[in-house]
Amino acid sequence: MPTTGSQTSATPSTTLTRSKTPAWQTSRRPTYYEEDGDLYRDAVIKYTRDYGKALDRFARDAEDAGEPDVEGGEEIAAAVQDYVKKEQRAFERVSREVKALKQTGDDLTEAVDAVVWDVEFTDLSELIDDTDSRDAEDIIDLLYDEGCSDFLFDE
């Protein structure tokens, strides 16, 4: 499945290969990937739907939490919402494209892979860093902190 250069290090952006959602865990079974393109497509579609719901919850929770009490807190809060919107657009595209595939069998598996591997993930830490807040690095460090990131990105 897709990887990015930033994925090999601990990254706060959610990725397909690091996801803990049941839909993705199911889709990682070799039988989906190697033997049944329809099941693989269905698993990717279910994953994108589950991921979209998780992003919605994350956006609501972040909005409910308000702005961080740091310099540039408003910009950091906006960066989090921007992250959610970009991720949602990317995975809505994946879902649309995968649903529209007409191939069958191995050709379908390859076509689903082509769509999935083309995903461009949004780097939340980059968006936060772009705020130029002097506290951006501290916020980013919290995202990389295992306890904090597990809490934030468990969904």
Tab-separated table of C-alpha atoms in Angstrom, residues 16-142:
chain	number	residue	atom	x	y	z
A	16	LEU	CA	-3.386	3.635	5.101
A	17	THR	CA	-0.562	1.385	6.236
A	18	ARG	CA	-0.624	2.684	9.797
A	19	SER	CA	-4.378	2.766	10.196
A	20	LYS	CA	-5.985	0.808	12.991
A	21	THR	CA	-9.488	0.872	11.512
A	22	PRO	CA	-11.198	-2.511	11.182
A	23	ALA	CA	-11.898	-1.865	7.489
A	24	TRP	CA	-8.244	-1.456	6.685
A	25	GLN	CA	-7.173	-4.409	8.803
A	26	THR	CA	-9.648	-6.539	6.865
A	27	SER	CA	-8.446	-5.225	3.517
A	28	ARG	CA	-4.848	-6.136	4.317
A	29	ARG	CA	-5.611	-9.861	4.167
A	30	PRO	CA	-3.748	-11.391	1.228
A	31	THR	CA	-6.906	-13.012	-0.168
A	32	TYR	CA	-8.373	-9.578	-0.809
A	33	TYR	CA	-5.269	-8.363	-2.507
A	34	GLU	CA	-4.285	-11.456	-4.464
A	35	GLU	CA	-7.481	-13.338	-5.161
A	36	ASP	CA	-10.501	-11.060	-5.272
A	37	GLY	CA	-10.365	-7.561	-6.699
A	38	ASP	CA	-14.037	-6.941	-5.807
A	39	LEU	CA	-13.432	-7.642	-2.116
A	40	TYR	CA	-10.278	-5.532	-2.192
A	41	ARG	CA	-12.192	-2.633	-3.786
A	42	ASP	CA	-14.989	-2.981	-1.230
A	43	ALA	CA	-12.486	-2.956	1.638
A	44	VAL	CA	-10.816	0.217	0.322
A	45	ILE	CA	-14.213	1.902	-0.079
A	46	LYS	CA	-15.176	0.890	3.473
A	47	TYR	CA	-11.836	2.147	4.743
A	48	THR	CA	-12.310	5.541	3.090
A	49	ARG	CA	-15.786	5.814	4.622
A	50	ASP	CA	-14.472	4.876	8.101
A	51	TYR	CA	-11.537	7.233	7.734
A	52	GLY	CA	-13.885	10.051	6.716
A	53	LYS	CA	-15.957	9.469	9.857
A	54	ALA	CA	-12.804	9.480	11.987
A	55	LEU	CA	-11.712	12.752	10.366
A	56	ASP	CA	-15.128	14.264	11.093
A	57	ARG	CA	-14.812	13.267	14.771
A	58	PHE	CA	-11.269	14.614	14.918
A	59	ALA	CA	-12.376	17.941	13.385
A	60	ARG	CA	-15.270	18.262	15.867
A	61	ASP	CA	-13.034	17.397	18.822
A	62	ALA	CA	-10.378	19.878	17.682
A	63	GLU	CA	-13.003	22.576	17.208
A	64	ASP	CA	-14.510	21.814	20.632
A	65	ALA	CA	-11.041	22.084	22.183
A	66	GLY	CA	-10.679	25.571	20.747
A	67	GLU	CA	-7.499	27.396	19.978
A	68	PRO	CA	-4.304	26.341	21.707
A	69	ASP	CA	-3.251	28.882	24.314
A	70	VAL	CA	-0.052	29.725	22.454
A	71	GLU	CA	1.161	32.437	20.131
A	72	GLY	CA	-0.579	31.871	16.797
A	73	GLY	CA	-3.141	29.562	18.366
A	74	GLU	CA	-5.816	30.692	15.914
A	75	GLU	CA	-3.568	29.814	12.960
A	76	ILE	CA	-2.681	26.435	14.491
A	77	ALA	CA	-6.372	25.618	14.993
A	78	ALA	CA	-7.017	26.638	11.374
A	79	ALA	CA	-4.133	24.403	10.232
A	80	VAL	CA	-5.761	21.418	11.957
A	81	GLN	CA	-9.055	22.118	10.181
A	82	ASP	CA	-7.184	22.569	6.883
A	83	TYR	CA	-5.532	19.179	7.437
A	84	VAL	CA	-8.929	17.538	7.871
A	85	LYS	CA	-10.361	19.167	4.743
A	86	LYS	CA	-7.376	18.136	2.606
A	87	GLU	CA	-7.450	14.556	3.878
A	88	GLN	CA	-11.205	14.342	3.319
A	89	ARG	CA	-10.872	15.587	-0.271
A	90	ALA	CA	-8.062	13.120	-1.000
A	91	PHE	CA	-9.944	10.123	0.332
A	92	GLU	CA	-13.257	11.158	-1.214
A	93	ARG	CA	-11.372	11.130	-4.520
A	94	VAL	CA	-10.022	7.654	-3.774
A	95	SER	CA	-13.512	6.391	-2.997
A	96	ARG	CA	-15.000	7.918	-6.178
A	97	GLU	CA	-12.240	6.588	-8.394
A	98	VAL	CA	-12.268	3.095	-6.895
A	99	LYS	CA	-16.062	2.885	-7.143
A	100	ALA	CA	-15.886	3.861	-10.817
A	101	LEU	CA	-13.431	1.117	-11.796
A	102	LYS	CA	-14.826	-1.251	-14.419
A	103	GLN	CA	-12.031	-3.831	-14.454
A	104	THR	CA	-12.418	-7.366	-13.100
A	105	GLY	CA	-10.130	-9.942	-11.481
A	106	ASP	CA	-6.416	-9.190	-11.418
A	107	ASP	CA	-6.959	-6.099	-13.554
A	108	LEU	CA	-9.277	-4.705	-10.876
A	109	THR	CA	-6.729	-5.412	-8.151
A	110	GLU	CA	-4.072	-3.560	-10.141
A	111	ALA	CA	-6.444	-0.664	-10.843
A	112	VAL	CA	-7.361	-0.327	-7.141
A	113	ASP	CA	-3.662	-0.383	-6.269
A	114	ALA	CA	-2.972	2.367	-8.801
A	115	VAL	CA	-5.595	4.615	-7.196
A	116	VAL	CA	-4.504	3.849	-3.634
A	117	TRP	CA	-0.803	4.312	-4.359
A	118	ASP	CA	-1.570	7.715	-5.869
A	119	VAL	CA	-2.890	9.130	-2.583
A	120	GLU	CA	-1.088	12.244	-1.418
A	121	PHE	CA	-1.239	12.446	2.345
A	122	THR	CA	-1.435	15.735	4.161
A	123	ASP	CA	1.349	16.416	6.636
A	124	LEU	CA	-0.238	17.991	9.699
A	125	SER	CA	3.114	18.934	11.213
A	126	GLU	CA	4.036	20.813	8.023
A	127	LEU	CA	0.765	22.761	8.125
A	128	ILE	CA	1.373	23.652	11.767
A	129	ASP	CA	4.973	24.622	11.055
A	130	ASP	CA	3.774	26.868	8.225
A	131	THR	CA	1.883	28.984	10.777
A	132	ASP	CA	5.252	30.406	11.857
A	133	SER	CA	4.083	30.361	15.454
A	134	ARG	CA	7.061	30.279	17.787
A	135	ASP	CA	5.205	27.491	19.623
A	136	ALA	CA	4.640	25.410	16.478
A	137	GLU	CA	7.587	23.121	17.239
A	138	ASP	CA	6.227	22.385	20.721
A	139	ILE	CA	2.834	21.482	19.255
A	140	ILE	CA	4.516	19.283	16.636
A	141	ASP	CA	6.582	17.589	19.349
A	142	LEU	CA	3.332	16.722	21.134
